[in-house]
Coordinates of C-alpha atoms and ligand atoms in Angstrom, one line a residue:
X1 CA 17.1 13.1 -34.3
X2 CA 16.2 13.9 -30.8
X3 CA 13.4 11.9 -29.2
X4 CA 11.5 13.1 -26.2
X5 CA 10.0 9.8 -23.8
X6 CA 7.6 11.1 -21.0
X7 CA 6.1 8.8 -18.2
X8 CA 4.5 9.6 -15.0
X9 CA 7.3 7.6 -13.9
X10 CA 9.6 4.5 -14.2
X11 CA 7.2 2.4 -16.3
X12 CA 8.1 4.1 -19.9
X13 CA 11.7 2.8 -19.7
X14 CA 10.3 0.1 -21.4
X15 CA 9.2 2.4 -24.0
X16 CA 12.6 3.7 -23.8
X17 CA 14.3 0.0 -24.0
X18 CA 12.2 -0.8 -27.3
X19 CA 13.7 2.2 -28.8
X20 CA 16.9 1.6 -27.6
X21 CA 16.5 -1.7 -29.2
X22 CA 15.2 -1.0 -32.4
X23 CA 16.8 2.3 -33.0
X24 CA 15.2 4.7 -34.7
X25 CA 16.5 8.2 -33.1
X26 CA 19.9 9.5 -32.1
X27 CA 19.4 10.7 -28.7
X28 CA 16.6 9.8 -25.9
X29 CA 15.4 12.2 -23.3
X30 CA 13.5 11.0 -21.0
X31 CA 11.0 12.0 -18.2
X32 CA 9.7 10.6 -15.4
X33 CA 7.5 12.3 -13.4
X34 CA 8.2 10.4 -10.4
X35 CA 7.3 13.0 -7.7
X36 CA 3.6 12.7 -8.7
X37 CA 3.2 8.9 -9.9
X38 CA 0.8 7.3 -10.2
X39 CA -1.9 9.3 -12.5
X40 CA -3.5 6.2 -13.3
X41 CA -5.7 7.2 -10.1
X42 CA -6.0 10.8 -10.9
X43 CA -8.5 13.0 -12.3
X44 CA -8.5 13.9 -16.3
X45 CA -7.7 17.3 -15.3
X46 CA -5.0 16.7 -13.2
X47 CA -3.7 14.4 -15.7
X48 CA -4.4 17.2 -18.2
X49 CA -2.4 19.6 -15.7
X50 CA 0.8 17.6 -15.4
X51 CA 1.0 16.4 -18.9
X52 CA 1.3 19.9 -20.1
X53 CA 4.0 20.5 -17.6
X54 CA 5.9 18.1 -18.8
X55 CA 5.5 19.9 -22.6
X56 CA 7.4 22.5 -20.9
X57 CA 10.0 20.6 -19.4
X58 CA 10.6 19.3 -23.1
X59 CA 10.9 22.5 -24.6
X60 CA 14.2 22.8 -22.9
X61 CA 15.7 19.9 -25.6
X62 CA 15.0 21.1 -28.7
X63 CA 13.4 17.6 -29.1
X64 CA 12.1 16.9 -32.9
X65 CA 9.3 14.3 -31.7
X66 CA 7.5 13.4 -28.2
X67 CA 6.5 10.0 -27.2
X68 CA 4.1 9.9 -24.6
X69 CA 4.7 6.6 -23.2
X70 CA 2.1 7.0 -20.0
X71 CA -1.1 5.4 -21.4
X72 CA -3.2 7.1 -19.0
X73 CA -1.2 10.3 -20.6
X74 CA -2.3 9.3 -24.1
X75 CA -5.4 8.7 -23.0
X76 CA -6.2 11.5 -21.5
X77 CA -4.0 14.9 -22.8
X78 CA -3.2 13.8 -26.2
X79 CA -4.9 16.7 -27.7
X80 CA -3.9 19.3 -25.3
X81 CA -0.5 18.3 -25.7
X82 CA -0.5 18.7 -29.0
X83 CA -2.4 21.9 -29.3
X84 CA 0.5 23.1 -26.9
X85 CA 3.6 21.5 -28.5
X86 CA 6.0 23.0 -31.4
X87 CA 6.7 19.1 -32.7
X88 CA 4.7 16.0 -32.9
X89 CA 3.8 14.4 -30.1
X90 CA 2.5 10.3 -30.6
X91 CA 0.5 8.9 -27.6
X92 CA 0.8 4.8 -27.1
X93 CA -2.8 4.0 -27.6
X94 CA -3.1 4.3 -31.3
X95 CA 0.0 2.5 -31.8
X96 CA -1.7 -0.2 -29.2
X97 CA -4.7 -0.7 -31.3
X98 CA -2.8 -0.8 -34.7
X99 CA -0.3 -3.2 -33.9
X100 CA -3.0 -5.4 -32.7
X101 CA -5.3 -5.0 -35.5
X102 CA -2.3 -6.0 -37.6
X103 CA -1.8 -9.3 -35.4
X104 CA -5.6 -10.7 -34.7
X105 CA -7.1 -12.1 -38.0
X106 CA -10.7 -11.9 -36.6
X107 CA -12.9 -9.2 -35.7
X108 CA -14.2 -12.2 -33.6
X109 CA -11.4 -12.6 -31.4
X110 CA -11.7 -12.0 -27.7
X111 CA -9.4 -8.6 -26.6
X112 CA -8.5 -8.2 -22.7
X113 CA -7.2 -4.7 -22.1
X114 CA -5.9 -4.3 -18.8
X115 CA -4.9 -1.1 -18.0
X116 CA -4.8 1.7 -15.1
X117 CA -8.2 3.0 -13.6
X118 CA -8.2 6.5 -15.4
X119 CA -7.2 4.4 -18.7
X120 CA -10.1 2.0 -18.2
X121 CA -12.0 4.7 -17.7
X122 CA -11.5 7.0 -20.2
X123 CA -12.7 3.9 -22.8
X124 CA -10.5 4.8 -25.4
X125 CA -9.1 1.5 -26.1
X126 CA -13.1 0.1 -25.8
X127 CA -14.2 2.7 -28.1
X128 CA -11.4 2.2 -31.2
X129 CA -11.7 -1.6 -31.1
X130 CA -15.6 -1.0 -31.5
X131 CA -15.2 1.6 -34.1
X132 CA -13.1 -1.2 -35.8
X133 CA -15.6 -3.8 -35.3
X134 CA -14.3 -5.8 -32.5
X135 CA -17.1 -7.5 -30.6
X136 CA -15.9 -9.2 -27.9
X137 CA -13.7 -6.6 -25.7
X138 CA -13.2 -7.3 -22.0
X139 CA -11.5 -4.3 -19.5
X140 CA -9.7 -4.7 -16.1
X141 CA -8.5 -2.3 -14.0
X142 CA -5.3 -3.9 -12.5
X143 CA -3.5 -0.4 -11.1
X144 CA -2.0 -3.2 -7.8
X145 CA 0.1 -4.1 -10.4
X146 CA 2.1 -0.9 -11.0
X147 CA 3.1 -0.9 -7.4
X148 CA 3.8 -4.5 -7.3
X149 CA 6.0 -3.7 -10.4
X150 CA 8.0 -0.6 -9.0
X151 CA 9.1 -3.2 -6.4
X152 CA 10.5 -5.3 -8.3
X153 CA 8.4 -7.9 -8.3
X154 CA 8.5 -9.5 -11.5
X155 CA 7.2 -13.5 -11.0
X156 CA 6.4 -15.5 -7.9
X157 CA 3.6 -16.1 -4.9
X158 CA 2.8 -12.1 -4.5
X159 CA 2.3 -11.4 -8.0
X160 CA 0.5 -14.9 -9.1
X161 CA -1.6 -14.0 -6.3
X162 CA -2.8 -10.4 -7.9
X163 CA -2.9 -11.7 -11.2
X164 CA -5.9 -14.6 -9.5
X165 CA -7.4 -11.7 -7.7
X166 CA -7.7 -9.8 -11.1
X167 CA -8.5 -12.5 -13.5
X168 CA -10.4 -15.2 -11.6
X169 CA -13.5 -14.3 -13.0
X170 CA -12.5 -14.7 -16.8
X171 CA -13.8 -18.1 -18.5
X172 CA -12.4 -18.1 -21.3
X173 CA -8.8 -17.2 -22.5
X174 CA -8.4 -14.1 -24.2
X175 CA -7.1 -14.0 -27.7
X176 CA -5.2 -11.1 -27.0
X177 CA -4.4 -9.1 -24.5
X178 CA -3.6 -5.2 -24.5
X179 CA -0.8 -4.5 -22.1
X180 CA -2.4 -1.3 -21.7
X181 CA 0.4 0.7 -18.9
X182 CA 3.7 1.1 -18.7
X183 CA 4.8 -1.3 -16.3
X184 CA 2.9 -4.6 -17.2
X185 CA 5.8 -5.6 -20.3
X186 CA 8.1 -6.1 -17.2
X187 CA 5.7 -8.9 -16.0
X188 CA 4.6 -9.9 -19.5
X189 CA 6.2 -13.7 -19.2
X190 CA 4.0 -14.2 -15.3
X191 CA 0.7 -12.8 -17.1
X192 CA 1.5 -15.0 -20.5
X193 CA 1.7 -18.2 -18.1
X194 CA -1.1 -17.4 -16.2
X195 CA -2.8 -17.5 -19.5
X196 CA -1.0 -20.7 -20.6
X197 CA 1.1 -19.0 -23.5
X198 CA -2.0 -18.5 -25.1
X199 CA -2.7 -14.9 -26.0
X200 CA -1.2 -12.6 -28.2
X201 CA 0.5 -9.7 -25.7
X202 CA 0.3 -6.1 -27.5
X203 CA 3.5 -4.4 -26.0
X204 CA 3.1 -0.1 -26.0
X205 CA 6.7 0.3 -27.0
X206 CA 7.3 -2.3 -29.5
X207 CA 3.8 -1.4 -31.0
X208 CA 5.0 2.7 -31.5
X209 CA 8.4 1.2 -32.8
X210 CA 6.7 -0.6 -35.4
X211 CA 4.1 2.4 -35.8
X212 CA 6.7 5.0 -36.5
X213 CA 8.6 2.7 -38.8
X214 CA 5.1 2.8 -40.6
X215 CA 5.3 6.7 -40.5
X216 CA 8.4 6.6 -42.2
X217 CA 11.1 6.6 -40.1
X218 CA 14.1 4.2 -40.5
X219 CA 16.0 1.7 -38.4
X220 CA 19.5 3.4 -37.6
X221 CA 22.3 1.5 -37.3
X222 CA 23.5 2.8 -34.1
X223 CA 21.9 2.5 -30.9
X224 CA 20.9 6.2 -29.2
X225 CA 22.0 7.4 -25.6
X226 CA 19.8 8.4 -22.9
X227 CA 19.7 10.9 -21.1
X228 CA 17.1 10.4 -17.3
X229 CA 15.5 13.0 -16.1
X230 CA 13.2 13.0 -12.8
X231 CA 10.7 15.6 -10.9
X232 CA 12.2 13.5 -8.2
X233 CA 15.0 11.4 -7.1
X234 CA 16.4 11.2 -10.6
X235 CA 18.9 9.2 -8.8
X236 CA 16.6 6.5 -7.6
X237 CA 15.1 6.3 -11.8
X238 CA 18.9 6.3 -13.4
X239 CA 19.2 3.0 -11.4
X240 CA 16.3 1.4 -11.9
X241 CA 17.1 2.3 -16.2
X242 CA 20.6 0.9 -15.7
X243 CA 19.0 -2.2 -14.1
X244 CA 16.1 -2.2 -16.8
X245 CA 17.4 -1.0 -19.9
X246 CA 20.3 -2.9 -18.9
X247 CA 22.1 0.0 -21.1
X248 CA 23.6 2.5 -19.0
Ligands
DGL301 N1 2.6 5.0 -16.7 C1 1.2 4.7 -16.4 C2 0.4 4.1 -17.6 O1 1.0 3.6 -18.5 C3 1.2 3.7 -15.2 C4 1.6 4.3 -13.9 C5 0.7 5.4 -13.4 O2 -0.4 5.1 -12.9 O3 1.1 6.5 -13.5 O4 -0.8 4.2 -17.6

């Protein structure tokens, strides 16, 4: 089976690298949009606008599923993507919130989701935990860190530093915390020590692994290849996969 991955840009590699690592397709295409990054601080229509472009762009690969590893995608075009597309197409939030409801015992539990602007703002991870129950939900923008990311920054002063300016305020440690964009699994270990190893990390990719396995489809025993594709400087996004997905 042929898997379609779209991102606004770099970050969904590592929704790529979780399905490389837990194999569950044949063949990856993936998309990066990476002439228009970021949409985390775009409108819902242009967000809308681009997302469907990228449905066309697919339909060139006879792809039998799309994963829309953006969040601020799956937050926002979901259902305009699908209305448009001739095969499935599974955003990252659902998979987000499942994988988390299957990990917190406690409808109690404190939940940071931290996330692009748009994301934040759309609410759609605030609203599903409340429909679950959830009562204690805290939301951060933290859209320095996708740029900070891209970089290559991954630990040290610059990045301990953001992670201060964003979190300061919090008094008590989270429970969990929904990595809720693309980019933050990179920095996953710095935010888990900023948060002495405390919380539970909710990881897009390895969340719609274990969320399609639950739809049914099997672990293969081979890995898949990928093939990179850009709207810009594909050259530039095949390097950063070999240097991230460590794989090509
Ligand atoms: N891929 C985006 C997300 O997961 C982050 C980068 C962007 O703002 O486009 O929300």
């Amino acid at each position: 089976m042929r898997v379609g991955v779209f991102d606004s840009g770099a970050g969904g590699l590592t929704v790529a690298k979780s399905l490389i690592e837990n194999p569950l397709f044949d063949e990856i295409i993936y998309y990066g949009d990476t002439a228009r990054v970021p949409y985390g601080t775009k409108d819902s229509n242009t967000i809308i606008r681009y997302s469907l472009e990228a449905i066309e762009f697919f339909n060139n690969f006879d792809i039998d599923l799309l994963i829309t590893a953006c969040n601020t995608v799956s937050a926002y075009a979901l259902t305009t993507m699908r209305q448009k597309a001739t095969y499935p197409v599974y955003g990252v939030i659902e998979p987000g919130i499942w994988a988390l409801n299957s990990k917190i015992n406690s409808l109690d539990r404190s939940i940071l989701i931290i996330a692009t602007r748009a994301t934040i703002n759309s609410k759609r991870y605030q609203l599903e935990l409340s429909q679950l129950g959830y009562k204690n939900i805290e939301s951060i923008q933290t859209g320095m860190l996708v740029p900070i990311v891209e970089e290559g920054i991954l630990e040290g002063r610059v990045l301990d530093e953001m992670l201060d300016y964003y979190f300061k305020d919090i008094n008590k440690i989270p429970d969990a915390i929904i990595l809720g964009c693309t980019h933050f699994p990179l920095i996953e270990d710095t935010i888990s020590k900023y948060f002495n190893n405390q919380p539970i990390l909710i990881h897009s990719g390895e969340a719609i692994v274990d969320f399609l396995i639950n739809k049914g489809y099997h672990k293969l025993n081979s890995k898949p290849s990928i093939k990179i594709f850009a709207s810009d400087n594909v050259v530039a996004l095949r390097e950063i996969a070999s240097y991230w997905l460590n794989y090509i």
